[in-house]
Short mmCIF file of C-alpha atoms in Angstrom, two decimals:
data_model
loop_
_atom_site.label_atom_id
_atom_site.label_comp_id
_atom_site.label_asym_id
_atom_site.label_seq_id
_atom_site.Cartn_x
_atom_site.Cartn_y
_atom_site.Cartn_z
CA MET A 284 3.17 -55.01 90.77
CA THR A 285 4.23 -52.04 88.72
CA ALA A 286 2.01 -49.12 87.92
CA THR A 287 2.28 -49.96 84.21
CA ALA A 288 0.57 -53.28 84.77
CA HIS A 289 -2.42 -51.45 86.16
CA THR A 290 -2.64 -48.85 83.39
CA PRO A 291 -5.73 -49.46 81.24
CA ALA A 292 -5.82 -48.88 77.52
CA PRO A 293 -7.17 -45.52 76.35
CA GLY A 294 -10.37 -47.17 75.15
CA GLY A 295 -10.82 -48.86 78.52
CA ASN A 296 -10.26 -45.56 80.31
CA ARG A 297 -12.85 -43.89 78.08
CA ASN A 298 -15.41 -46.66 78.55
CA ALA A 299 -14.91 -46.74 82.32
CA ALA A 300 -15.22 -42.95 82.49
CA ALA A 301 -18.45 -42.97 80.48
CA ARG A 302 -19.84 -45.78 82.63
CA ASN A 303 -19.12 -43.98 85.89
CA TYR A 304 -20.39 -40.68 84.51
CA ALA A 305 -23.69 -42.42 83.67
CA ILE A 306 -23.94 -44.06 87.11
CA VAL A 307 -23.23 -40.86 89.04
CA THR A 308 -25.64 -38.86 86.86
CA ALA A 309 -28.41 -41.43 87.35
CA ALA A 310 -27.85 -41.43 91.11
CA TYR A 311 -28.04 -37.65 91.24
CA TRP A 312 -31.19 -37.70 89.11
CA GLY A 313 -32.86 -39.89 91.73
CA PHE A 314 -31.73 -37.58 94.51
CA THR A 315 -32.81 -34.41 92.67
CA LEU A 316 -36.23 -35.88 91.85
CA THR A 317 -36.95 -36.35 95.57
CA ASP A 318 -35.35 -33.02 96.51
CA GLY A 319 -37.64 -31.11 94.14
CA ALA A 320 -40.63 -33.10 95.37
CA LEU A 321 -39.70 -32.29 98.97
CA ARG A 322 -39.77 -28.54 98.33
CA MET A 323 -43.22 -28.74 96.79
CA LEU A 324 -44.44 -31.05 99.56
CA VAL A 325 -43.41 -28.62 102.29
CA LEU A 326 -44.72 -25.54 100.45
CA LEU A 327 -48.11 -27.08 99.64
CA HIS A 328 -48.59 -28.77 103.00
CA PHE A 329 -47.85 -25.69 105.09
CA TYR A 330 -49.68 -23.39 102.69
CA ARG A 331 -52.80 -25.50 103.27
CA LEU A 332 -52.24 -25.12 107.00
CA GLY A 333 -52.42 -21.32 106.59
CA TYR A 334 -48.76 -20.30 107.02
CA SER A 335 -47.69 -16.91 105.58
CA SER A 336 -45.38 -16.58 102.58
CA PHE A 337 -42.56 -15.24 104.76
CA THR A 338 -42.90 -18.22 107.12
CA LEU A 339 -42.73 -20.54 104.11
CA ALA A 340 -39.47 -18.88 103.08
CA PHE A 341 -38.20 -19.16 106.66
CA LEU A 342 -38.73 -22.94 106.53
CA PHE A 343 -35.97 -23.17 103.91
CA LEU A 344 -33.39 -20.87 105.53
CA LEU A 345 -31.59 -23.58 107.50
CA TYR A 346 -31.82 -25.82 104.43
CA GLU A 347 -29.79 -23.24 102.52
CA ALA A 348 -27.49 -22.28 105.42
CA ALA A 349 -26.58 -25.90 106.13
CA GLY A 350 -25.29 -26.23 102.59
CA ILE A 351 -22.50 -23.72 103.20
CA ALA A 352 -20.74 -25.91 105.75
CA ALA A 353 -21.81 -29.14 104.01
CA ASN A 354 -20.07 -28.16 100.78
CA LEU A 355 -16.82 -27.20 102.49
CA ILE A 356 -16.72 -30.31 104.68
CA GLY A 357 -18.09 -32.54 101.93
CA GLY A 358 -15.38 -31.54 99.49
CA TRP A 359 -12.68 -32.28 102.05
CA LEU A 360 -14.28 -35.63 103.01
CA ALA A 361 -14.74 -36.66 99.36
CA THR A 362 -11.04 -36.01 98.76
CA ARG A 363 -10.01 -37.91 101.87
CA TYR A 364 -12.43 -40.86 101.72
CA GLY A 365 -13.55 -41.02 98.09
CA ILE A 366 -16.57 -39.81 96.13
CA ALA A 367 -18.54 -43.06 96.44
CA ARG A 368 -18.59 -42.85 100.23
CA MET A 369 -19.75 -39.25 100.19
CA LEU A 370 -22.52 -40.05 97.72
CA ALA A 371 -23.65 -42.79 100.08
CA VAL A 372 -23.49 -40.44 103.09
CA GLY A 373 -25.49 -37.76 101.24
CA LEU A 374 -28.22 -40.19 100.18
CA SER A 375 -28.41 -41.71 103.67
CA THR A 376 -28.68 -38.26 105.26
CA GLN A 377 -31.58 -37.36 102.95
CA ILE A 378 -33.41 -40.54 103.98
CA ILE A 379 -32.95 -39.54 107.63
CA GLY A 380 -34.35 -36.08 106.89
CA PHE A 381 -37.43 -37.61 105.23
CA ALA A 382 -37.95 -39.90 108.22
CA LEU A 383 -37.83 -36.95 110.64
CA LEU A 384 -40.30 -34.94 108.57
CA SER A 385 -42.68 -37.90 108.49
CA LEU A 386 -42.82 -37.80 112.32
CA LEU A 387 -44.41 -34.32 112.22
CA ASN A 388 -47.49 -34.39 114.47
CA PRO A 389 -50.53 -32.25 113.48
CA GLU A 390 -51.33 -31.81 117.20
CA TRP A 391 -48.10 -29.90 117.84
CA THR A 392 -48.20 -26.12 118.18
CA ALA A 393 -47.27 -23.97 115.19
CA ALA A 394 -43.97 -22.95 116.79
CA VAL A 395 -42.93 -26.55 117.50
CA SER A 396 -43.99 -27.67 114.01
CA VAL A 397 -41.99 -24.90 112.32
CA ALA A 398 -38.92 -25.63 114.46
CA TRP A 399 -39.15 -29.36 113.67
CA VAL A 400 -39.47 -28.75 109.93
CA VAL A 401 -36.62 -26.21 109.91
CA VAL A 402 -34.29 -28.73 111.58
CA ALA A 403 -35.36 -31.58 109.28
CA GLN A 404 -34.96 -29.30 106.28
CA GLY A 405 -31.48 -28.40 107.53
CA ILE A 406 -30.56 -32.08 107.50
CA CYS A 407 -31.89 -32.36 103.95
CA GLY A 408 -29.84 -29.29 103.01
CA VAL A 409 -26.70 -31.02 104.26
CA ALA A 410 -27.66 -34.10 102.24
CA LYS A 411 -28.23 -32.08 99.08
CA ASP A 412 -24.88 -30.36 99.09
CA LEU A 413 -22.88 -33.42 100.14
CA THR A 414 -24.41 -35.26 97.20
CA LYS A 415 -23.97 -32.35 94.78
CA THR A 416 -20.31 -31.81 95.69
CA ALA A 417 -19.49 -35.50 95.33
CA SER A 418 -21.38 -35.76 92.02
CA LYS A 419 -19.82 -32.67 90.43
CA SER A 420 -16.36 -33.82 91.55
CA ALA A 421 -16.99 -37.18 89.91
CA ILE A 422 -17.66 -35.41 86.61
CA LYS A 423 -14.24 -33.73 86.83
CA ILE A 424 -12.57 -37.11 87.39
CA THR A 425 -14.43 -38.96 84.64
CA ALA A 426 -14.04 -36.16 82.08
CA SER A 427 -10.30 -36.01 82.77
CA GLN A 428 -10.08 -39.74 82.04
CA ALA A 429 -12.02 -39.28 78.81
CA LYS A 430 -9.85 -36.36 77.67
CA ASP A 431 -8.94 -38.23 74.48
CA GLN A 432 -12.49 -37.47 73.29
CA GLY A 433 -11.58 -33.80 72.85
CA SER A 434 -11.19 -30.61 74.87
CA GLY A 435 -14.96 -29.95 74.85
CA GLN A 436 -15.83 -33.18 76.66
CA LEU A 437 -15.80 -31.60 80.13
CA PHE A 438 -18.09 -28.76 79.04
CA ARG A 439 -20.53 -31.19 77.37
CA TRP A 440 -20.67 -33.52 80.34
CA VAL A 441 -21.04 -30.69 82.87
CA ALA A 442 -23.76 -29.03 80.78
CA TRP A 443 -25.74 -32.25 80.37
CA PHE A 444 -25.32 -33.18 84.03
CA THR A 445 -26.41 -29.74 85.28
CA GLY A 446 -29.21 -29.29 82.76
CA SER A 447 -30.73 -32.73 83.21
CA LYS A 448 -30.50 -32.33 86.98
CA ASN A 449 -32.54 -29.12 86.91
CA ALA A 450 -35.06 -30.62 84.50
CA MET A 451 -35.42 -33.52 86.94
CA LYS A 452 -36.01 -31.03 89.76
CA GLY A 453 -38.89 -29.58 87.74
CA VAL A 454 -40.37 -33.07 87.39
CA GLY A 455 -39.90 -33.39 91.15
CA PHE A 456 -42.07 -30.29 91.73
CA PHE A 457 -44.90 -32.03 89.89
CA LEU A 458 -44.20 -35.34 91.64
CA GLY A 459 -44.38 -33.68 95.06
CA GLY A 460 -47.87 -32.32 94.41
CA LEU A 461 -49.02 -35.62 92.94
CA LEU A 462 -47.72 -37.70 95.85
CA LEU A 463 -49.28 -35.28 98.33
CA ASP A 464 -52.68 -35.78 96.71
CA LEU A 465 -52.33 -39.57 96.37
CA LEU A 466 -50.46 -40.57 99.54
CA GLY A 467 -50.63 -37.59 101.89
CA PHE A 468 -47.69 -35.84 103.52
CA ARG A 469 -46.34 -38.81 105.48
CA GLY A 470 -46.97 -41.41 102.78
CA ALA A 471 -45.21 -39.26 100.18
CA LEU A 472 -42.14 -38.94 102.39
CA TRP A 473 -41.90 -42.69 102.94
CA ALA A 474 -42.31 -43.35 99.21
CA MET A 475 -39.45 -40.97 98.43
CA ALA A 476 -37.29 -42.53 101.15
CA GLY A 477 -37.86 -45.92 99.52
CA LEU A 478 -36.78 -44.57 96.12
CA LEU A 479 -33.60 -43.12 97.62
CA ALA A 480 -32.84 -46.43 99.35
CA MET A 481 -32.76 -48.11 95.92
CA VAL A 482 -30.50 -45.36 94.56
CA LEU A 483 -28.20 -45.79 97.58
CA ALA A 484 -27.91 -49.51 96.91
CA GLY A 485 -26.91 -48.78 93.31
CA VAL A 486 -24.19 -46.36 94.41
CA VAL A 487 -22.73 -48.84 96.90
CA VAL A 488 -22.65 -51.63 94.31
CA PHE A 489 -21.58 -49.83 91.13
CA VAL A 490 -19.50 -46.71 91.95
CA PRO A 491 -15.75 -47.50 92.39
CA PRO A 492 -14.98 -47.11 96.12
CA LEU A 493 -11.71 -45.19 95.65
CA MET A 494 -13.02 -42.83 92.97
CA GLY A 495 -11.64 -39.31 93.56
CA LYS A 496 -9.70 -40.27 96.67
CA SER A 497 -6.56 -38.17 97.11
CA LYS A 498 -4.46 -36.33 99.68
CA ALA A 499 -6.76 -33.90 101.49
CA SER A 500 -5.82 -30.53 102.95
CA LYS A 501 -4.36 -30.77 106.46
CA SER A 502 -5.49 -27.38 107.77
CA ALA A 503 -8.28 -24.85 107.37
CA LYS A 504 -5.78 -22.39 105.89
CA GLU A 505 -4.86 -24.89 103.17
CA LEU A 506 -8.54 -25.71 102.57
CA PHE A 507 -9.42 -22.06 101.96
CA ALA A 508 -6.24 -21.18 100.02
CA LYS A 509 -7.80 -21.49 96.58
CA SER A 510 -6.58 -20.07 93.31
CA ARG A 511 -7.54 -16.57 92.22
CA GLY A 512 -9.87 -17.96 89.57
CA ILE A 513 -11.76 -20.15 92.05
CA ASN A 514 -12.06 -17.35 94.62
CA LEU A 515 -13.43 -14.88 92.06
CA LEU A 516 -15.79 -17.44 90.55
CA ALA A 517 -17.11 -18.28 94.03
CA ALA A 518 -17.81 -14.59 94.69
CA ALA A 519 -19.63 -14.30 91.35
CA ARG A 520 -21.65 -17.40 92.22
CA VAL A 521 -22.84 -15.85 95.50
CA ALA A 522 -24.22 -12.86 93.61
CA LEU A 523 -25.64 -14.92 90.72
CA PHE A 524 -27.72 -17.30 92.83
CA GLY A 525 -28.69 -14.62 95.30
CA ALA A 526 -30.03 -12.61 92.34
CA ARG A 527 -32.20 -15.54 91.25
CA ASP A 528 -33.65 -16.47 94.62
CA VAL A 529 -34.24 -12.88 95.76
CA TRP A 530 -37.31 -12.77 93.53
CA PHE A 531 -37.91 -16.42 92.65
CA VAL A 532 -38.37 -18.01 96.10
CA VAL A 533 -41.13 -15.77 97.48
CA GLY A 534 -41.65 -12.81 95.13
CA VAL A 535 -42.85 -14.57 91.98
CA PRO A 536 -45.08 -17.24 93.59
CA VAL A 537 -46.79 -14.75 95.92
CA PHE A 538 -47.14 -12.12 93.17
CA LEU A 539 -48.78 -14.60 90.78
CA TYR A 540 -51.08 -15.92 93.49
CA ALA A 541 -52.08 -12.34 94.40
CA SER A 542 -52.78 -11.76 90.69
CA GLY A 543 -55.47 -14.44 90.72
CA TRP A 544 -53.52 -17.58 89.87
CA THR A 545 -54.39 -20.77 91.74
CA PHE A 546 -51.65 -22.52 93.68
CA THR A 547 -51.76 -25.37 91.16
CA MET A 548 -51.14 -22.88 88.34
CA VAL A 549 -48.23 -21.33 90.25
CA GLY A 550 -46.67 -24.71 91.03
CA GLY A 551 -47.13 -25.91 87.46
CA PHE A 552 -45.51 -22.78 86.07
CA LEU A 553 -42.52 -23.07 88.41
CA ALA A 554 -42.12 -26.73 87.40
CA ALA A 555 -42.27 -25.85 83.67
CA TRP A 556 -39.82 -22.98 84.17
CA THR A 557 -37.34 -25.23 85.99
CA ILE A 558 -37.56 -27.94 83.33
CA GLY A 559 -37.05 -25.38 80.56
CA TYR A 560 -34.17 -23.85 82.49
CA GLY A 561 -32.55 -27.28 82.73
CA LEU A 562 -32.97 -27.94 79.02
CA VAL A 563 -31.25 -24.65 78.17
CA GLN A 564 -28.40 -25.57 80.50
CA ALA A 565 -27.94 -28.86 78.67
CA LEU A 566 -27.72 -26.94 75.37
CA ALA A 567 -25.12 -24.46 76.65
CA PRO A 568 -22.20 -26.10 74.75
CA GLN A 569 -24.06 -25.33 71.52
CA ILE A 570 -24.65 -21.72 72.61
CA VAL A 571 -21.19 -20.89 73.99
CA LYS A 572 -18.24 -21.33 71.65
CA ARG A 573 -15.57 -23.61 73.10
CA SER A 574 -11.85 -22.92 72.99
CA THR A 575 -8.93 -25.32 72.72
CA ASP A 576 -7.50 -24.12 76.04
CA GLY A 577 -10.88 -24.26 77.80
CA LEU A 578 -10.93 -20.65 79.05
CA SER A 579 -10.12 -18.03 76.39
CA THR A 580 -13.69 -17.91 74.99
CA GLU A 581 -15.59 -19.34 77.97
CA VAL A 582 -14.53 -16.58 80.39
CA PRO A 583 -15.61 -13.75 78.05
CA ALA A 584 -18.89 -15.63 77.60
CA ALA A 585 -19.41 -15.58 81.38
CA ARG A 586 -18.85 -11.82 81.36
CA TRP A 587 -21.22 -11.14 78.45
CA TRP A 588 -24.05 -13.33 79.74
CA SER A 589 -23.77 -11.79 83.24
CA ALA A 590 -24.18 -8.31 81.76
CA ALA A 591 -27.13 -9.41 79.61
CA LEU A 592 -28.80 -11.09 82.58
CA ALA A 593 -28.55 -7.95 84.75
CA VAL A 594 -30.61 -6.02 82.21
CA VAL A 595 -33.66 -8.32 82.54
CA PRO A 596 -34.70 -7.63 86.19
CA ALA A 597 -33.83 -3.95 85.72
CA LEU A 598 -36.29 -3.70 82.82
CA LEU A 599 -38.90 -5.74 84.68
CA ALA A 600 -38.58 -3.41 87.69
CA MET A 601 -39.45 -0.49 85.41
CA VAL A 602 -42.46 -2.40 84.05
CA VAL A 603 -43.70 -3.20 87.56
CA TYR A 604 -43.20 0.42 88.66
CA LEU A 605 -45.29 1.64 85.69
CA GLN A 606 -47.98 -1.01 86.38
CA VAL A 607 -48.48 -1.85 82.71
CA PRO A 608 -51.64 -3.76 81.65
CA HIS A 609 -51.61 -7.57 82.11
CA LEU A 610 -48.61 -7.17 84.37
CA GLU A 611 -48.52 -10.79 85.55
CA TRP A 612 -48.09 -12.05 81.96
CA VAL A 613 -45.34 -9.54 81.28
CA VAL A 614 -43.58 -10.81 84.42
CA VAL A 615 -44.04 -14.42 83.26
CA ALA A 616 -42.53 -13.57 79.86
CA GLY A 617 -39.68 -11.72 81.56
CA LEU A 618 -39.02 -14.69 83.81
CA GLY A 619 -38.74 -16.84 80.68
CA VAL A 620 -36.06 -14.54 79.25
CA PHE A 621 -34.35 -14.44 82.64
CA GLY A 622 -34.37 -18.25 82.74
CA VAL A 623 -32.58 -18.59 79.40
CA ALA A 624 -29.82 -16.12 80.29
CA PHE A 625 -29.49 -17.48 83.82
CA ALA A 626 -29.26 -21.08 82.59
CA VAL A 627 -26.37 -20.25 80.24
CA ASN A 628 -24.64 -18.26 83.01
CA SER A 629 -25.01 -21.08 85.50
CA SER A 630 -23.80 -23.71 83.04
CA VAL A 631 -20.71 -21.68 82.11
CA HIS A 632 -19.93 -21.16 85.82
CA SER A 633 -20.35 -24.90 86.51
CA TYR A 634 -17.89 -25.62 83.71
CA LEU A 635 -15.39 -22.96 84.81
CA ILE A 636 -15.11 -24.27 88.37
CA LEU A 637 -14.03 -27.65 87.02
CA ALA A 638 -11.71 -26.00 84.49
CA TYR A 639 -10.04 -23.98 87.27
CA ALA A 640 -10.01 -26.89 89.75
CA GLY A 641 -6.99 -29.14 90.01
CA SER A 642 -7.70 -32.85 89.50
CA GLU A 643 -5.88 -33.87 92.69
CA LYS A 644 -8.19 -31.92 95.02
CA ALA A 645 -11.11 -31.34 92.68
CA ALA A 646 -13.65 -32.29 95.37
CA GLU A 647 -12.28 -29.64 97.75
CA ASP A 648 -12.32 -26.97 95.04
CA VAL A 649 -15.86 -27.88 94.00
CA GLY A 650 -16.98 -27.96 97.63
CA PHE A 651 -15.58 -24.48 98.24
CA TYR A 652 -17.33 -23.18 95.13
CA TYR A 653 -20.69 -24.72 96.01
CA ALA A 654 -20.42 -23.39 99.54
CA ALA A 655 -20.50 -19.99 97.85
CA ASN A 656 -23.47 -21.22 95.82
CA ALA A 657 -25.29 -22.14 99.05
CA LEU A 658 -24.41 -18.78 100.61
CA GLY A 659 -25.94 -17.03 97.60
CA ARG A 660 -29.14 -19.08 97.91
CA PHE A 661 -29.32 -18.32 101.63
CA ILE A 662 -28.92 -14.56 101.08
CA GLY A 663 -31.42 -14.63 98.22
CA THR A 664 -34.00 -16.61 100.20
CA LEU A 665 -33.73 -14.25 103.18
CA LEU A 666 -33.92 -11.11 101.04
CA SER A 667 -36.77 -12.58 99.02
CA GLY A 668 -39.04 -12.55 102.06
CA LEU A 669 -37.78 -9.22 103.42
CA LEU A 670 -37.78 -7.22 100.18
CA TYR A 671 -41.18 -8.51 99.11
CA GLN A 672 -42.58 -7.61 102.51
CA TRP A 673 -41.07 -4.10 102.33
CA GLY A 674 -41.85 -3.19 98.72
CA GLY A 675 -43.42 -6.08 96.83
CA LEU A 676 -42.06 -7.48 93.59
CA LEU A 677 -40.53 -4.11 92.66
CA TYR A 678 -38.04 -4.20 95.54
CA ALA A 679 -37.21 -7.85 94.84
CA LEU A 680 -36.42 -7.07 91.20
CA VAL A 681 -34.26 -4.09 92.11
CA GLY A 682 -32.36 -6.30 94.55
CA SER A 683 -31.86 -8.91 91.83
CA ALA A 684 -30.52 -6.33 89.35
CA ALA A 685 -28.09 -4.96 91.95
CA MET A 686 -26.70 -8.42 92.73
CA LEU A 687 -26.30 -9.23 89.04
CA LEU A 688 -24.36 -6.00 88.55
CA ILE A 689 -21.98 -7.20 91.26
CA CYS A 690 -21.74 -10.60 89.56
CA TRP A 691 -20.79 -8.96 86.25
CA LEU A 692 -18.14 -6.75 87.88
CA VAL A 693 -16.53 -9.78 89.54
CA THR A 694 -16.45 -11.78 86.29
CA LEU A 695 -14.46 -8.97 84.67
CA ALA A 696 -11.53 -10.00 86.88
CA LEU A 697 -11.70 -13.75 86.07
CA PRO A 698 -8.44 -15.08 84.59
CA ALA A 699 -8.82 -16.25 80.99
CA ALA A 700 -5.88 -18.67 81.22
CA LEU A 701 -4.60 -21.14 83.78
CA PRO A 702 -1.34 -20.16 85.54
CA HIS A 703 -0.06 -23.72 85.11
CA PRO A 704 -1.33 -26.92 83.46
CA ALA A 705 -3.79 -28.93 85.57
CA LYS A 706 -2.59 -32.29 86.80
CA ASP A 707 -4.17 -35.38 85.34
CA ALA A 708 -6.81 -37.14 87.40
CA LEU A 709 -6.05 -40.43 89.07
CA PRO A 710 -7.45 -43.57 87.41
CA LEU A 711 -10.73 -44.77 88.92
CA GLY A 712 -9.90 -47.00 91.80
CA GLY A 713 -6.22 -46.08 91.51
CA ASP A 714 -3.74 -45.52 94.27
CA PRO A 715 -4.22 -41.95 95.64
CA ALA A 716 -0.75 -41.79 97.12
#
């Protein structure tokens, strides 16, 4: 049968793209809900057992490190075997991680318990980034199919996907604490595993099996040979997310707790901040002016917002150094400003990676980019514990400002135009050959 016989009408393409966008987004919502709950479960559970703040940060290091390799391999696998399969693998891997955590025995020594949790968290880190890479790649494919809706469709879909995902993570923080109180550590993990099993069933049934499947890179050299825009954006992403986590993972929670806040207040604030951060991300297309070519105004926006963001921790570091009255509330207000600027930055970056990525190997390009994202989180998490231990919140804020300065300098070199037109995406379920 000829290819023409298989070509759907523009309206059918648009409807199919919207349908698959909705399915992938819903699946990632379910995953993110449990991922946010998991972080709060581990933090609260081990805090109650008397573990130090640095040990709590250490529990998440393998979780972040595992994402570096998971993104690179996941992008290649999604290109070779299809996005639906990688979504299913990511969800299944998360269920395995939950099952391992539920086997934690309170009679084990502290060293054995920490080692067990670090390994289980590493498995969950792999699951998170396999699922994220597959989901973000699916947005590139579906938006390319819906291109008749206008040049801003990709930006709108990416912004809504990213923003709603982070809002869902905030809800997950609250859910984790609630489930811990109602069901206990083990019961909460099994409940979340059951939720993910239902999400997995939906992915298997409803996501087209050949979605995003294409010719994958045949060598490591080809896999890492990305365009200049993708390489620079990946470097900026390392600095951007390192700058967030260097004071957000350990510095802010410990500082607020030391200022007299209860753990419930700290957890509630972090949940509210994450939800607000996600809402701002979803509104990014209304904040950043879109261009007809997709880059000429978006790239300058990335540069401007990076510069503005770098100012916030620098000013907060001065405030902390001067020890102004009601310091914890000044920090909270500053974190709110930081969240708005960071959310717009992150949303623009998430759009740009898909704008720079080619449709044929979008999953590989996205995987490479999010490997950089995971590297930034790993560096930030490690420095968060070390800098806070060495010099408190002041050192963490200085570290954040320095990384954001690097991020801004890198964005100055981002290309504001594509060297050649991107290839159209394959139809969902189409022949990848």
